[in-house]
Short mmCIF file of C-alpha atoms in Angstrom, two decimals:
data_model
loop_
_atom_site.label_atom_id
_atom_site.label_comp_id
_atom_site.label_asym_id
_atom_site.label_seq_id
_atom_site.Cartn_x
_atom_site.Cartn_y
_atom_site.Cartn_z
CA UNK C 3 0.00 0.00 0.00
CA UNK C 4 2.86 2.71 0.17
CA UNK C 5 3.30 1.87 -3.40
CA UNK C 6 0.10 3.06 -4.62
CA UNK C 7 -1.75 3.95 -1.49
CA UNK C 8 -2.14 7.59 -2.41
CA UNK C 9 -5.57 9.36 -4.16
CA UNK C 10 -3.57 9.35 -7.41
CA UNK C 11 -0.94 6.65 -8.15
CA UNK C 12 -4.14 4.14 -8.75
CA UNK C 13 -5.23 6.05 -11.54
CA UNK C 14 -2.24 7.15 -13.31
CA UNK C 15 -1.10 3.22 -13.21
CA UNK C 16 -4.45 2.50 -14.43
CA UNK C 17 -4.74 4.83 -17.45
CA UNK C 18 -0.55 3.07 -18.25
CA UNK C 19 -2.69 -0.49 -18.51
CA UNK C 20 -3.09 -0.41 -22.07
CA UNK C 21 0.45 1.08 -22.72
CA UNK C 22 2.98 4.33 -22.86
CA UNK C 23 1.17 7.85 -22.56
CA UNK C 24 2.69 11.18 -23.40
CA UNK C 25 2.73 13.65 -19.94
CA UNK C 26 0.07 15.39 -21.36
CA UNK C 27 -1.90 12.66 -22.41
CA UNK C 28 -1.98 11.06 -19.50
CA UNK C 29 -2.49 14.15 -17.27
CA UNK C 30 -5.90 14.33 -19.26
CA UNK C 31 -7.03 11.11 -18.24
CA UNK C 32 -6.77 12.33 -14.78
CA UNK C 33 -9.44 15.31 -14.32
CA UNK C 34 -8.97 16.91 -11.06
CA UNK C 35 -5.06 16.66 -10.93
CA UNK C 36 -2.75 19.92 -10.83
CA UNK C 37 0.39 20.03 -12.74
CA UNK C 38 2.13 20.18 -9.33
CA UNK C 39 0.81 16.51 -8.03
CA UNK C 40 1.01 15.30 -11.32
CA UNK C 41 5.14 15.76 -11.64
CA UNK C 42 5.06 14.24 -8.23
CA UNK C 43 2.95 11.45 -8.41
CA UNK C 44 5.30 10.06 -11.57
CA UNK C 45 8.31 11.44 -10.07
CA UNK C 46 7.53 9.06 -7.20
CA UNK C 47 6.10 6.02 -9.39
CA UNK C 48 9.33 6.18 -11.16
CA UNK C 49 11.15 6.37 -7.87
CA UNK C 50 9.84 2.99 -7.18
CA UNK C 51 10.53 1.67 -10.03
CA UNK C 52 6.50 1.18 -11.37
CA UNK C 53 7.21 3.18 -14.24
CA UNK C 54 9.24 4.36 -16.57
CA UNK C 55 9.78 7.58 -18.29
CA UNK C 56 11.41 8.40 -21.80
CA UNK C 57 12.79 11.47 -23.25
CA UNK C 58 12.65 12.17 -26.38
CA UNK C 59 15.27 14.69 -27.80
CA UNK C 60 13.03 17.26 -29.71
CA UNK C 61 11.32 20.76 -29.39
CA UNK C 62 9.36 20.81 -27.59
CA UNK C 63 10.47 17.96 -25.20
CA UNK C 64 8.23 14.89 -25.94
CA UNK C 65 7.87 12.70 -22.59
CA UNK C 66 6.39 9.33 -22.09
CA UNK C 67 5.27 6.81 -19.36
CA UNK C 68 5.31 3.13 -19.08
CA UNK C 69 4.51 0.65 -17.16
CA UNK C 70 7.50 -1.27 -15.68
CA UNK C 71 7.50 -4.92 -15.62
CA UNK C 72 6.91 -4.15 -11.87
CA UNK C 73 4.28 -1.55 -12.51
CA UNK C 74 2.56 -4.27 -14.99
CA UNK C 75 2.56 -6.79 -12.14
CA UNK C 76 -0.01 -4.77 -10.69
CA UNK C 77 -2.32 -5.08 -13.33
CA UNK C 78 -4.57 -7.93 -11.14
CA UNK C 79 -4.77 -5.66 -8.85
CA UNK C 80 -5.51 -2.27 -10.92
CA UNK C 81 -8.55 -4.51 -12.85
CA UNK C 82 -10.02 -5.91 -9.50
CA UNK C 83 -9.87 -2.18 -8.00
CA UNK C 84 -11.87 -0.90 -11.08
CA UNK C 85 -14.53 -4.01 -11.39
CA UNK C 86 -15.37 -3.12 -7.59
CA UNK C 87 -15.53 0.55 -8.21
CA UNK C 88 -17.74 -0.05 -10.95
CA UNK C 89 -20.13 -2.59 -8.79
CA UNK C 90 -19.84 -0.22 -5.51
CA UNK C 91 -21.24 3.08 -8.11
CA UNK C 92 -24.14 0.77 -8.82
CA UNK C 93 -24.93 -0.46 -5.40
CA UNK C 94 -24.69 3.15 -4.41
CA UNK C 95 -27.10 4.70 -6.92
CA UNK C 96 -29.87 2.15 -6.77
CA UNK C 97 -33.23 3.39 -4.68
CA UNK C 98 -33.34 2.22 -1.68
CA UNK C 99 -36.65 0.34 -0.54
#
């Protein structure tokens, strides 16, 4: 859990499921993030080795996440988190009798 225990490691792992992001890309799959927890979150993900980052060398700079082999070891994880989010929404917006 000190991995990804935070409000938005979860999510930026999640959105790096289905493969390498740009910074900007990925920041836009994340509504509700500021630029300042954004460049930490990765900063931290990469840290622990659950991601990688690449450089490109252009002009602008072009930067892009991936997954790790130890990020994508989460994936079990990641999936089971989002099936029960999705099944805890419903449960929570049906009447009640």
């Amino acid at each position: 859990m000190g991995l990804i225990g935070t409000k938005w490691k979860p999510l930026v792992l999640f959105h790096l499921l289905e493969g390498g992001l740009r910074s900007g890309v990925l920041q836009k799959h994340i509504p509700g993030i500021s630029n300042k927890m954004f460049t930490q979150t990765v900063r931290e993900l990469e840290k622990d080795g659950l991601i990688s980052r690449k450089v490109y060398p252009v002009v602008p700079p072009k930067v892009e996440y991936q997954l790790s082999d130890r990020g994508q070891s989460l994936e079990p994880i990641l999936r089971a988190l989002d099936q029960w989010g999705l099944k805890d929404v419903t449960i929570i917006d049906m009447p009640q009798v």
